[in-house]
Amino acid sequence: MSAVNDTKVQFSVFLLTGIPGHEDIHLCIAIPFCIMYVISLVGNSFLLFIIKTDPSLHEPMYIFLSMLALTDLGLSISTMPTILGIFLFNSREISLDACFAQLFFIHLLQGIESSTLLLMAFDRFIAICKPLRYASILTLPRVAKMGLVFMLRGVAVVYPLPFLLKRFQYCHSNVLSHSYCLHQEVMKLACADITVNNIYGLSTALLTMGLDSLLIFLSYVMILKTVLSIASRTESLKALNTCVSHLCAVLLFYVPEIGLSSIHRFGNSSSHLFQFVLGYFYLLVPPLLNPIVYSVKSKHLRARIIRVFIK
């Protein structure tokens, strides 16, 4: 009997979760999810098309915006198969390798998005604090190099995660609490010591998103200091207005990211409904709203979009 009790079952698949106890309304929930995905894909693709085809938009601010749109497209495509698979077809199973691949792309794209938001904050800092040197500092070759460096940083940081998870056996449970895979959740299902994974995951989060968010905060401290030194209140408000869309993107990205990471790492005492809302807000809402916010707030971009529809 003890030999039977000591036997550990090695799971070959994980089970994703929609809304526990409300499987009967999954099909109804799939409708708004499908609408959100369509708007995200169309909005970000259209934004990329406008920026690519209009030479007057080939400036650092709009290049960074196109990087943000590409990242949001990638996040939508990475999560769409499993989320819609659950709510449309009740397809909960995902193989271990597919789960590791999904979490790799999710964490990679999140790291790149965090870096892009930092680059956009740097762009606003130079535009407001050093306007006369803007063109000489943010040249197109330098912008391309900065984007490449941050992309390579993301790959280097996230690349070990699937391999750190692949070495484990999963025998405690195979049920995930979301409709997609995340490193901080998958590692808890391993029947082994996960100290290395925990330390590495927390360290990389602090050194990438944590450092990025700190630098963004410092950028806005310097921007606010410069704006307050402007004598004209009209000019001050005009300068701050150029930062509104970026601030919205920063809040949409970092607030749910920090909240969800805290829930997974420091306890699950919060309600399932709160985890559900935060989990989907975390990945679905920023790609949905970013192109809308920037299209509304950027006068130059809005004019180009209107011109396309008029034609």
PDB file of C-alpha atoms in Angstrom:
ATOM      1  CA  MET A   1       0.000   0.000   0.000  1.00  0.00           C
ATOM      2  CA  SER A   2       2.842   2.386   0.842  1.00  0.00           C
ATOM      3  CA  ALA A   3       4.384   1.690  -2.557  1.00  0.00           C
ATOM      4  CA  VAL A   4       1.123   2.723  -4.198  1.00  0.00           C
ATOM      5  CA  ASN A   5       0.905   5.882  -2.090  1.00  0.00           C
ATOM      6  CA  ASP A   6       4.496   6.828  -2.963  1.00  0.00           C
ATOM      7  CA  THR A   7       3.812   6.515  -6.679  1.00  0.00           C
ATOM      8  CA  LYS A   8       3.556   9.912  -8.302  1.00  0.00           C
ATOM      9  CA  VAL A   9       1.474  10.496 -11.383  1.00  0.00           C
ATOM     10  CA  GLN A  10       3.361  12.430 -14.064  1.00  0.00           C
ATOM     11  CA  PHE A  11       0.954  14.668 -15.976  1.00  0.00           C
ATOM     12  CA  SER A  12       1.491  15.084 -19.714  1.00  0.00           C
ATOM     13  CA  VAL A  13      -1.012  17.946 -20.146  1.00  0.00           C
ATOM     14  CA  PHE A  14      -2.198  20.967 -18.223  1.00  0.00           C
ATOM     15  CA  LEU A  15      -5.860  21.910 -17.853  1.00  0.00           C
ATOM     16  CA  LEU A  16      -6.687  25.550 -18.444  1.00  0.00           C
ATOM     17  CA  THR A  17      -9.556  27.241 -16.613  1.00  0.00           C
ATOM     18  CA  GLY A  18     -12.244  29.630 -17.807  1.00  0.00           C
ATOM     19  CA  ILE A  19     -14.682  30.692 -15.096  1.00  0.00           C
ATOM     20  CA  PRO A  20     -15.012  27.847 -12.570  1.00  0.00           C
ATOM     21  CA  GLY A  21     -18.635  26.977 -11.892  1.00  0.00           C
ATOM     22  CA  HIS A  22     -19.973  29.076 -14.767  1.00  0.00           C
ATOM     23  CA  GLU A  23     -19.224  26.836 -17.732  1.00  0.00           C
ATOM     24  CA  ASP A  24     -22.818  27.264 -18.933  1.00  0.00           C
ATOM     25  CA  ILE A  25     -22.196  30.933 -19.834  1.00  0.00           C
ATOM     26  CA  HIS A  26     -18.820  30.404 -21.500  1.00  0.00           C
ATOM     27  CA  LEU A  27     -20.337  30.761 -24.967  1.00  0.00           C
ATOM     28  CA  CYS A  28     -21.917  34.097 -24.040  1.00  0.00           C
ATOM     29  CA  ILE A  29     -18.618  35.375 -22.659  1.00  0.00           C
ATOM     30  CA  ALA A  30     -16.865  34.287 -25.859  1.00  0.00           C
ATOM     31  CA  ILE A  31     -18.779  36.921 -27.840  1.00  0.00           C
ATOM     32  CA  PRO A  32     -17.220  40.003 -26.141  1.00  0.00           C
ATOM     33  CA  PHE A  33     -13.838  38.256 -26.158  1.00  0.00           C
ATOM     34  CA  CYS A  34     -14.099  37.729 -29.921  1.00  0.00           C
ATOM     35  CA  ILE A  35     -15.073  41.395 -30.384  1.00  0.00           C
ATOM     36  CA  MET A  36     -12.121  42.514 -28.256  1.00  0.00           C
ATOM     37  CA  TYR A  37      -9.694  40.371 -30.256  1.00  0.00           C
ATOM     38  CA  VAL A  38     -11.046  41.629 -33.581  1.00  0.00           C
ATOM     39  CA  ILE A  39     -10.777  45.270 -32.462  1.00  0.00           C
ATOM     40  CA  SER A  40      -7.249  44.677 -31.127  1.00  0.00           C
ATOM     41  CA  LEU A  41      -6.048  42.974 -34.309  1.00  0.00           C
ATOM     42  CA  VAL A  42      -7.678  45.469 -36.660  1.00  0.00           C
ATOM     43  CA  GLY A  43      -6.752  48.537 -34.591  1.00  0.00           C
ATOM     44  CA  ASN A  44      -3.078  47.690 -34.174  1.00  0.00           C
ATOM     45  CA  SER A  45      -2.732  46.460 -37.778  1.00  0.00           C
ATOM     46  CA  PHE A  46      -4.335  49.663 -39.088  1.00  0.00           C
ATOM     47  CA  LEU A  47      -2.038  51.753 -36.892  1.00  0.00           C
ATOM     48  CA  LEU A  48       0.995  49.955 -38.330  1.00  0.00           C
ATOM     49  CA  PHE A  49      -0.331  50.456 -41.861  1.00  0.00           C
ATOM     50  CA  ILE A  50      -0.822  54.209 -41.347  1.00  0.00           C
ATOM     51  CA  ILE A  51       2.653  54.689 -39.862  1.00  0.00           C
ATOM     52  CA  LYS A  52       4.356  52.568 -42.534  1.00  0.00           C
ATOM     53  CA  THR A  53       2.675  54.197 -45.534  1.00  0.00           C
ATOM     54  CA  ASP A  54       2.949  57.834 -44.416  1.00  0.00           C
ATOM     55  CA  PRO A  55       6.560  59.161 -44.592  1.00  0.00           C
ATOM     56  CA  SER A  56       5.662  62.135 -42.404  1.00  0.00           C
ATOM     57  CA  LEU A  57       5.085  59.687 -39.521  1.00  0.00           C
ATOM     58  CA  HIS A  58       8.566  58.168 -39.779  1.00  0.00           C
ATOM     59  CA  GLU A  59       9.630  59.944 -36.605  1.00  0.00           C
ATOM     60  CA  PRO A  60      10.902  58.481 -33.294  1.00  0.00           C
ATOM     61  CA  MET A  61       7.581  58.876 -31.462  1.00  0.00           C
ATOM     62  CA  TYR A  62       5.618  57.026 -34.146  1.00  0.00           C
ATOM     63  CA  ILE A  63       8.321  54.368 -34.586  1.00  0.00           C
ATOM     64  CA  PHE A  64       8.062  53.625 -30.872  1.00  0.00           C
ATOM     65  CA  LEU A  65       4.279  53.548 -31.265  1.00  0.00           C
ATOM     66  CA  SER A  66       4.596  51.020 -34.099  1.00  0.00           C
ATOM     67  CA  MET A  67       6.800  48.869 -31.814  1.00  0.00           C
ATOM     68  CA  LEU A  68       4.075  49.033 -29.169  1.00  0.00           C
ATOM     69  CA  ALA A  69       1.431  48.039 -31.747  1.00  0.00           C
ATOM     70  CA  LEU A  70       3.550  45.085 -32.929  1.00  0.00           C
ATOM     71  CA  THR A  71       3.973  43.897 -29.341  1.00  0.00           C
ATOM     72  CA  ASP A  72       0.235  44.207 -28.658  1.00  0.00           C
ATOM     73  CA  LEU A  73      -0.487  42.211 -31.819  1.00  0.00           C
ATOM     74  CA  GLY A  74       1.868  39.493 -30.630  1.00  0.00           C
ATOM     75  CA  LEU A  75       0.217  39.343 -27.198  1.00  0.00           C
ATOM     76  CA  SER A  76      -3.234  39.042 -28.745  1.00  0.00           C
ATOM     77  CA  ILE A  77      -2.129  36.266 -31.104  1.00  0.00           C
ATOM     78  CA  SER A  78      -0.308  34.408 -28.284  1.00  0.00           C
ATOM     79  CA  THR A  79      -3.324  34.229 -25.998  1.00  0.00           C
ATOM     80  CA  MET A  80      -6.148  33.976 -28.541  1.00  0.00           C
ATOM     81  CA  PRO A  81      -6.010  30.197 -29.283  1.00  0.00           C
ATOM     82  CA  THR A  82      -6.311  29.028 -25.674  1.00  0.00           C
ATOM     83  CA  ILE A  83      -8.782  31.670 -24.438  1.00  0.00           C
ATOM     84  CA  LEU A  84     -11.197  31.289 -27.349  1.00  0.00           C
ATOM     85  CA  GLY A  85     -10.627  27.517 -27.350  1.00  0.00           C
ATOM     86  CA  ILE A  86     -11.999  27.314 -23.816  1.00  0.00           C
ATOM     87  CA  PHE A  87     -14.940  29.677 -24.192  1.00  0.00           C
ATOM     88  CA  LEU A  88     -16.002  28.545 -27.676  1.00  0.00           C
ATOM     89  CA  PHE A  89     -15.176  24.826 -27.697  1.00  0.00           C
ATOM     90  CA  ASN A  90     -14.511  23.966 -24.028  1.00  0.00           C
ATOM     91  CA  SER A  91     -11.026  22.811 -25.082  1.00  0.00           C
ATOM     92  CA  ARG A  92      -9.096  22.912 -21.807  1.00  0.00           C
ATOM     93  CA  GLU A  93      -6.126  20.642 -22.470  1.00  0.00           C
ATOM     94  CA  ILE A  94      -2.741  22.027 -23.469  1.00  0.00           C
ATOM     95  CA  SER A  95       0.438  19.976 -23.754  1.00  0.00           C
ATOM     96  CA  LEU A  96       3.411  20.837 -21.571  1.00  0.00           C
ATOM     97  CA  ASP A  97       5.540  21.944 -24.540  1.00  0.00           C
ATOM     98  CA  ALA A  98       2.737  24.119 -25.945  1.00  0.00           C
ATOM     99  CA  CYS A  99       2.264  25.683 -22.500  1.00  0.00           C
ATOM    100  CA  PHE A 100       5.984  26.411 -22.166  1.00  0.00           C
ATOM    101  CA  ALA A 101       6.014  27.963 -25.653  1.00  0.00           C
ATOM    102  CA  GLN A 102       3.010  30.142 -24.842  1.00  0.00           C
ATOM    103  CA  LEU A 103       4.442  31.439 -21.571  1.00  0.00           C
ATOM    104  CA  PHE A 104       7.755  32.150 -23.335  1.00  0.00           C
ATOM    105  CA  PHE A 105       6.055  34.408 -25.880  1.00  0.00           C
ATOM    106  CA  ILE A 106       3.782  36.048 -23.299  1.00  0.00           C
ATOM    107  CA  HIS A 107       6.665  36.952 -20.983  1.00  0.00           C
ATOM    108  CA  LEU A 108       8.919  37.948 -23.898  1.00  0.00           C
ATOM    109  CA  LEU A 109       6.327  40.278 -25.402  1.00  0.00           C
ATOM    110  CA  GLN A 110       5.543  41.766 -22.002  1.00  0.00           C
ATOM    111  CA  GLY A 111       9.227  42.488 -21.468  1.00  0.00           C
ATOM    112  CA  ILE A 112       9.464  44.121 -24.905  1.00  0.00           C
ATOM    113  CA  GLU A 113       6.324  46.169 -24.221  1.00  0.00           C
ATOM    114  CA  SER A 114       7.799  47.365 -20.930  1.00  0.00           C
ATOM    115  CA  SER A 115      10.986  48.387 -22.772  1.00  0.00           C
ATOM    116  CA  THR A 116       8.952  50.153 -25.456  1.00  0.00           C
ATOM    117  CA  LEU A 117       7.075  52.160 -22.835  1.00  0.00           C
ATOM    118  CA  LEU A 118      10.449  53.156 -21.367  1.00  0.00           C
ATOM    119  CA  LEU A 119      11.682  54.278 -24.790  1.00  0.00           C
ATOM    120  CA  MET A 120       8.491  56.285 -25.272  1.00  0.00           C
ATOM    121  CA  ALA A 121       9.041  57.940 -21.872  1.00  0.00           C
ATOM    122  CA  PHE A 122      12.595  58.799 -22.966  1.00  0.00           C
ATOM    123  CA  ASP A 123      11.175  60.284 -26.161  1.00  0.00           C
ATOM    124  CA  ARG A 124       8.810  62.505 -24.177  1.00  0.00           C
ATOM    125  CA  PHE A 125      11.632  63.481 -21.790  1.00  0.00           C
ATOM    126  CA  ILE A 126      13.879  64.625 -24.666  1.00  0.00           C
ATOM    127  CA  ALA A 127      11.004  66.378 -26.475  1.00  0.00           C
ATOM    128  CA  ILE A 128      10.032  68.425 -23.404  1.00  0.00           C
ATOM    129  CA  CYS A 129      13.288  68.859 -21.476  1.00  0.00           C
ATOM    130  CA  LYS A 130      15.740  69.151 -24.402  1.00  0.00           C
ATOM    131  CA  PRO A 131      13.615  70.171 -27.410  1.00  0.00           C
ATOM    132  CA  LEU A 132      16.482  71.840 -29.318  1.00  0.00           C
ATOM    133  CA  ARG A 133      18.539  68.632 -29.233  1.00  0.00           C
ATOM    134  CA  TYR A 134      15.647  66.267 -29.990  1.00  0.00           C
ATOM    135  CA  ALA A 135      16.545  65.686 -33.658  1.00  0.00           C
ATOM    136  CA  SER A 136      20.245  65.161 -32.910  1.00  0.00           C
ATOM    137  CA  ILE A 137      19.692  62.764 -29.990  1.00  0.00           C
ATOM    138  CA  LEU A 138      16.858  60.626 -31.367  1.00  0.00           C
ATOM    139  CA  THR A 139      18.107  59.893 -34.858  1.00  0.00           C
ATOM    140  CA  LEU A 140      16.456  57.018 -36.731  1.00  0.00           C
ATOM    141  CA  PRO A 141      19.587  54.769 -36.622  1.00  0.00           C
ATOM    142  CA  ARG A 142      19.870  55.349 -32.866  1.00  0.00           C
ATOM    143  CA  VAL A 143      16.164  54.573 -32.391  1.00  0.00           C
ATOM    144  CA  ALA A 144      16.605  51.297 -34.321  1.00  0.00           C
ATOM    145  CA  LYS A 145      19.631  50.334 -32.196  1.00  0.00           C
ATOM    146  CA  MET A 146      17.777  51.038 -28.950  1.00  0.00           C
ATOM    147  CA  GLY A 147      14.826  48.927 -30.092  1.00  0.00           C
ATOM    148  CA  LEU A 148      17.150  46.050 -31.075  1.00  0.00           C
ATOM    149  CA  VAL A 149      19.028  46.181 -27.755  1.00  0.00           C
ATOM    150  CA  PHE A 150      15.834  45.992 -25.709  1.00  0.00           C
ATOM    151  CA  MET A 151      14.461  43.169 -27.860  1.00  0.00           C
ATOM    152  CA  LEU A 152      17.677  41.164 -27.343  1.00  0.00           C
ATOM    153  CA  ARG A 153      17.476  41.903 -23.627  1.00  0.00           C
ATOM    154  CA  GLY A 154      13.978  40.443 -23.531  1.00  0.00           C
ATOM    155  CA  VAL A 155      15.017  37.288 -25.383  1.00  0.00           C
ATOM    156  CA  ALA A 156      18.086  36.772 -23.160  1.00  0.00           C
ATOM    157  CA  VAL A 157      16.056  37.177 -19.953  1.00  0.00           C
ATOM    158  CA  VAL A 158      13.045  35.027 -20.914  1.00  0.00           C
ATOM    159  CA  TYR A 159      14.873  32.303 -22.890  1.00  0.00           C
ATOM    160  CA  PRO A 160      15.804  30.191 -19.788  1.00  0.00           C
ATOM    161  CA  LEU A 161      12.225  30.045 -18.437  1.00  0.00           C
ATOM    162  CA  PRO A 162      10.905  27.116 -20.560  1.00  0.00           C
ATOM    163  CA  PHE A 163      14.047  25.088 -19.854  1.00  0.00           C
ATOM    164  CA  LEU A 164      13.834  25.753 -16.114  1.00  0.00           C
ATOM    165  CA  LEU A 165      10.260  24.424 -16.201  1.00  0.00           C
ATOM    166  CA  LYS A 166      10.914  21.535 -18.577  1.00  0.00           C
ATOM    167  CA  ARG A 167      13.305  19.824 -16.136  1.00  0.00           C
ATOM    168  CA  PHE A 168      10.488  19.307 -13.603  1.00  0.00           C
ATOM    169  CA  GLN A 169       7.883  16.599 -13.252  1.00  0.00           C
ATOM    170  CA  TYR A 170       4.334  17.770 -12.621  1.00  0.00           C
ATOM    171  CA  CYS A 171       2.460  15.482 -10.254  1.00  0.00           C
ATOM    172  CA  HIS A 172       0.753  17.616  -7.588  1.00  0.00           C
ATOM    173  CA  SER A 173      -1.888  19.028  -9.914  1.00  0.00           C
ATOM    174  CA  ASN A 174      -2.250  19.964 -13.576  1.00  0.00           C
ATOM    175  CA  VAL A 175      -5.003  22.585 -13.316  1.00  0.00           C
ATOM    176  CA  LEU A 176      -4.058  26.186 -14.075  1.00  0.00           C
ATOM    177  CA  SER A 177      -6.208  29.057 -12.807  1.00  0.00           C
ATOM    178  CA  HIS A 178      -6.203  31.004 -16.102  1.00  0.00           C
ATOM    179  CA  SER A 179      -6.902  30.381 -19.779  1.00  0.00           C
ATOM    180  CA  TYR A 180      -3.219  30.799 -20.617  1.00  0.00           C
ATOM    181  CA  CYS A 181       0.159  29.798 -19.164  1.00  0.00           C
ATOM    182  CA  LEU A 182       2.351  31.959 -16.931  1.00  0.00           C
ATOM    183  CA  HIS A 183       5.717  30.996 -15.437  1.00  0.00           C
ATOM    184  CA  GLN A 184       4.839  32.035 -11.883  1.00  0.00           C
ATOM    185  CA  GLU A 185       1.787  29.757 -11.931  1.00  0.00           C
ATOM    186  CA  VAL A 186       3.155  26.735 -13.814  1.00  0.00           C
ATOM    187  CA  MET A 187       6.196  26.395 -11.544  1.00  0.00           C
ATOM    188  CA  LYS A 188       3.930  25.914  -8.501  1.00  0.00           C
ATOM    189  CA  LEU A 189       2.580  22.678 -10.024  1.00  0.00           C
ATOM    190  CA  ALA A 190       6.011  21.023 -10.070  1.00  0.00           C
ATOM    191  CA  CYS A 191       6.690  18.240  -7.563  1.00  0.00           C
ATOM    192  CA  ALA A 192      10.232  19.495  -6.902  1.00  0.00           C
ATOM    193  CA  ASP A 193      12.132  22.346  -5.305  1.00  0.00           C
ATOM    194  CA  ILE A 194      11.278  25.514  -7.258  1.00  0.00           C
ATOM    195  CA  THR A 195      13.593  27.880  -5.373  1.00  0.00           C
ATOM    196  CA  VAL A 196      15.766  28.529  -8.447  1.00  0.00           C
ATOM    197  CA  ASN A 197      12.712  29.288 -10.596  1.00  0.00           C
ATOM    198  CA  ASN A 198      11.250  31.540  -7.931  1.00  0.00           C
ATOM    199  CA  ILE A 199      14.451  33.541  -7.454  1.00  0.00           C
ATOM    200  CA  TYR A 200      15.143  33.781 -11.191  1.00  0.00           C
ATOM    201  CA  GLY A 201      11.575  34.812 -12.040  1.00  0.00           C
ATOM    202  CA  LEU A 202      11.461  37.460  -9.306  1.00  0.00           C
ATOM    203  CA  SER A 203      14.952  38.761 -10.150  1.00  0.00           C
ATOM    204  CA  THR A 204      14.225  39.111 -13.862  1.00  0.00           C
ATOM    205  CA  ALA A 205      10.914  40.845 -13.142  1.00  0.00           C
ATOM    206  CA  LEU A 206      12.655  43.361 -10.879  1.00  0.00           C
ATOM    207  CA  LEU A 207      15.582  43.933 -13.259  1.00  0.00           C
ATOM    208  CA  THR A 208      13.394  44.389 -16.330  1.00  0.00           C
ATOM    209  CA  MET A 209       9.875  45.632 -15.611  1.00  0.00           C
ATOM    210  CA  GLY A 210      10.825  46.908 -12.161  1.00  0.00           C
ATOM    211  CA  LEU A 211      13.791  48.863 -13.509  1.00  0.00           C
ATOM    212  CA  ASP A 212      11.797  50.088 -16.522  1.00  0.00           C
ATOM    213  CA  SER A 213       8.961  51.368 -14.340  1.00  0.00           C
ATOM    214  CA  LEU A 214      11.441  53.154 -12.045  1.00  0.00           C
ATOM    215  CA  LEU A 215      13.129  54.868 -15.005  1.00  0.00           C
ATOM    216  CA  ILE A 216       9.728  55.860 -16.418  1.00  0.00           C
ATOM    217  CA  PHE A 217       8.828  57.379 -13.052  1.00  0.00           C
ATOM    218  CA  LEU A 218      12.118  59.326 -12.929  1.00  0.00           C
ATOM    219  CA  SER A 219      11.536  60.539 -16.496  1.00  0.00           C
ATOM    220  CA  TYR A 220       8.185  61.986 -15.516  1.00  0.00           C
ATOM    221  CA  VAL A 221       9.668  63.586 -12.414  1.00  0.00           C
ATOM    222  CA  MET A 222      12.101  65.438 -14.692  1.00  0.00           C
ATOM    223  CA  ILE A 223       9.313  66.247 -17.167  1.00  0.00           C
ATOM    224  CA  LEU A 224       7.099  67.636 -14.409  1.00  0.00           C
ATOM    225  CA  LYS A 225       9.999  69.699 -13.042  1.00  0.00           C
ATOM    226  CA  THR A 226      10.613  71.183 -16.490  1.00  0.00           C
ATOM    227  CA  VAL A 227       6.924  71.847 -17.145  1.00  0.00           C
ATOM    228  CA  LEU A 228       6.447  73.628 -13.805  1.00  0.00           C
ATOM    229  CA  SER A 229       9.337  75.921 -14.641  1.00  0.00           C
ATOM    230  CA  ILE A 230       7.516  77.177 -17.755  1.00  0.00           C
ATOM    231  CA  ALA A 231       6.010  80.592 -17.076  1.00  0.00           C
ATOM    232  CA  SER A 232       3.054  80.233 -19.425  1.00  0.00           C
ATOM    233  CA  ARG A 233       0.304  77.993 -18.057  1.00  0.00           C
ATOM    234  CA  THR A 234      -0.980  77.373 -21.583  1.00  0.00           C
ATOM    235  CA  GLU A 235       2.421  76.101 -22.706  1.00  0.00           C
ATOM    236  CA  SER A 236       2.684  73.925 -19.579  1.00  0.00           C
ATOM    237  CA  LEU A 237      -0.669  72.268 -20.232  1.00  0.00           C
ATOM    238  CA  LYS A 238       0.227  71.818 -23.894  1.00  0.00           C
ATOM    239  CA  ALA A 239       3.465  70.045 -22.945  1.00  0.00           C
ATOM    240  CA  LEU A 240       1.702  67.782 -20.434  1.00  0.00           C
ATOM    241  CA  ASN A 241      -1.016  66.980 -22.941  1.00  0.00           C
ATOM    242  CA  THR A 242       1.565  65.290 -25.178  1.00  0.00           C
ATOM    243  CA  CYS A 243       2.206  62.792 -22.358  1.00  0.00           C
ATOM    244  CA  VAL A 244      -1.413  61.815 -21.617  1.00  0.00           C
ATOM    245  CA  SER A 245      -1.640  58.917 -24.078  1.00  0.00           C
ATOM    246  CA  HIS A 246       1.695  57.480 -22.908  1.00  0.00           C
ATOM    247  CA  LEU A 247       0.653  57.742 -19.255  1.00  0.00           C
ATOM    248  CA  CYS A 248      -2.556  55.858 -20.075  1.00  0.00           C
ATOM    249  CA  ALA A 249      -0.538  53.102 -21.770  1.00  0.00           C
ATOM    250  CA  VAL A 250       1.820  52.889 -18.765  1.00  0.00           C
ATOM    251  CA  LEU A 251      -1.044  52.580 -16.273  1.00  0.00           C
ATOM    252  CA  LEU A 252      -2.907  50.029 -18.422  1.00  0.00           C
ATOM    253  CA  PHE A 253       0.219  47.876 -18.581  1.00  0.00           C
ATOM    254  CA  TYR A 254       1.835  48.118 -15.142  1.00  0.00           C
ATOM    255  CA  VAL A 255      -1.136  48.232 -12.748  1.00  0.00           C
ATOM    256  CA  PRO A 256      -2.674  44.829 -13.694  1.00  0.00           C
ATOM    257  CA  GLU A 257       0.839  43.356 -14.224  1.00  0.00           C
ATOM    258  CA  ILE A 258       1.896  44.234 -10.669  1.00  0.00           C
ATOM    259  CA  GLY A 259      -1.445  43.112  -9.246  1.00  0.00           C
ATOM    260  CA  LEU A 260      -1.443  39.709 -10.938  1.00  0.00           C
ATOM    261  CA  SER A 261       2.235  39.044 -10.130  1.00  0.00           C
ATOM    262  CA  SER A 262       1.571  39.874  -6.471  1.00  0.00           C
ATOM    263  CA  ILE A 263      -1.395  37.482  -6.344  1.00  0.00           C
ATOM    264  CA  HIS A 264       0.612  34.574  -7.811  1.00  0.00           C
ATOM    265  CA  ARG A 265       3.750  35.129  -5.763  1.00  0.00           C
ATOM    266  CA  PHE A 266       2.412  36.200  -2.382  1.00  0.00           C
ATOM    267  CA  GLY A 267      -0.873  34.358  -2.021  1.00  0.00           C
ATOM    268  CA  ASN A 268      -4.253  33.624  -3.552  1.00  0.00           C
ATOM    269  CA  SER A 269      -6.461  35.016  -0.802  1.00  0.00           C
ATOM    270  CA  SER A 270      -8.292  37.343  -3.203  1.00  0.00           C
ATOM    271  CA  SER A 271     -11.633  36.364  -4.690  1.00  0.00           C
ATOM    272  CA  HIS A 272     -11.796  34.236  -7.839  1.00  0.00           C
ATOM    273  CA  LEU A 273     -13.841  36.946  -9.575  1.00  0.00           C
ATOM    274  CA  PHE A 274     -11.111  39.537  -8.920  1.00  0.00           C
ATOM    275  CA  GLN A 275      -8.434  37.151 -10.232  1.00  0.00           C
ATOM    276  CA  PHE A 276     -10.564  36.441 -13.295  1.00  0.00           C
ATOM    277  CA  VAL A 277     -11.127  40.122 -14.120  1.00  0.00           C
ATOM    278  CA  LEU A 278      -7.501  41.098 -13.464  1.00  0.00           C
ATOM    279  CA  GLY A 279      -6.180  38.113 -15.411  1.00  0.00           C
ATOM    280  CA  TYR A 280      -8.050  39.012 -18.587  1.00  0.00           C
ATOM    281  CA  PHE A 281      -7.653  42.766 -18.157  1.00  0.00           C
ATOM    282  CA  TYR A 282      -3.915  42.139 -17.898  1.00  0.00           C
ATOM    283  CA  LEU A 283      -3.608  40.701 -21.424  1.00  0.00           C
ATOM    284  CA  LEU A 284      -6.681  41.828 -23.364  1.00  0.00           C
ATOM    285  CA  VAL A 285      -7.336  45.456 -22.470  1.00  0.00           C
ATOM    286  CA  PRO A 286      -3.956  47.163 -23.248  1.00  0.00           C
ATOM    287  CA  PRO A 287      -3.836  45.823 -26.856  1.00  0.00           C
ATOM    288  CA  LEU A 288      -7.477  46.893 -27.230  1.00  0.00           C
ATOM    289  CA  LEU A 289      -7.178  50.439 -25.874  1.00  0.00           C
ATOM    290  CA  ASN A 290      -3.649  51.520 -26.842  1.00  0.00           C
ATOM    291  CA  PRO A 291      -4.401  52.135 -30.557  1.00  0.00           C
ATOM    292  CA  ILE A 292      -7.673  53.868 -29.649  1.00  0.00           C
ATOM    293  CA  VAL A 293      -6.046  56.179 -27.084  1.00  0.00           C
ATOM    294  CA  TYR A 294      -3.164  57.143 -29.375  1.00  0.00           C
ATOM    295  CA  SER A 295      -5.449  57.667 -32.360  1.00  0.00           C
ATOM    296  CA  VAL A 296      -7.647  60.001 -30.338  1.00  0.00           C
ATOM    297  CA  LYS A 297      -4.896  61.944 -28.551  1.00  0.00           C
ATOM    298  CA  SER A 298      -2.361  62.333 -31.382  1.00  0.00           C
ATOM    299  CA  LYS A 299      -3.559  65.172 -33.623  1.00  0.00           C
ATOM    300  CA  HIS A 300      -1.099  64.296 -36.398  1.00  0.00           C
ATOM    301  CA  LEU A 301      -2.008  60.612 -36.395  1.00  0.00           C
ATOM    302  CA  ARG A 302      -5.730  61.354 -36.176  1.00  0.00           C
ATOM    303  CA  ALA A 303      -5.496  63.603 -39.234  1.00  0.00           C
ATOM    304  CA  ARG A 304      -3.807  60.830 -41.238  1.00  0.00           C
ATOM    305  CA  ILE A 305      -6.473  58.295 -40.226  1.00  0.00           C
ATOM    306  CA  ILE A 306      -9.279  60.681 -41.195  1.00  0.00           C
ATOM    307  CA  ARG A 307      -7.581  61.304 -44.518  1.00  0.00           C
ATOM    308  CA  VAL A 308      -7.528  57.552 -45.261  1.00  0.00           C
ATOM    309  CA  PHE A 309     -11.258  57.234 -44.647  1.00  0.00           C
ATOM    310  CA  ILE A 310     -12.047  60.356 -46.658  1.00  0.00           C
ATOM    311  CA  LYS A 311     -10.159  58.906 -49.604  1.00  0.00           C
TER     312      LYS A 311
END
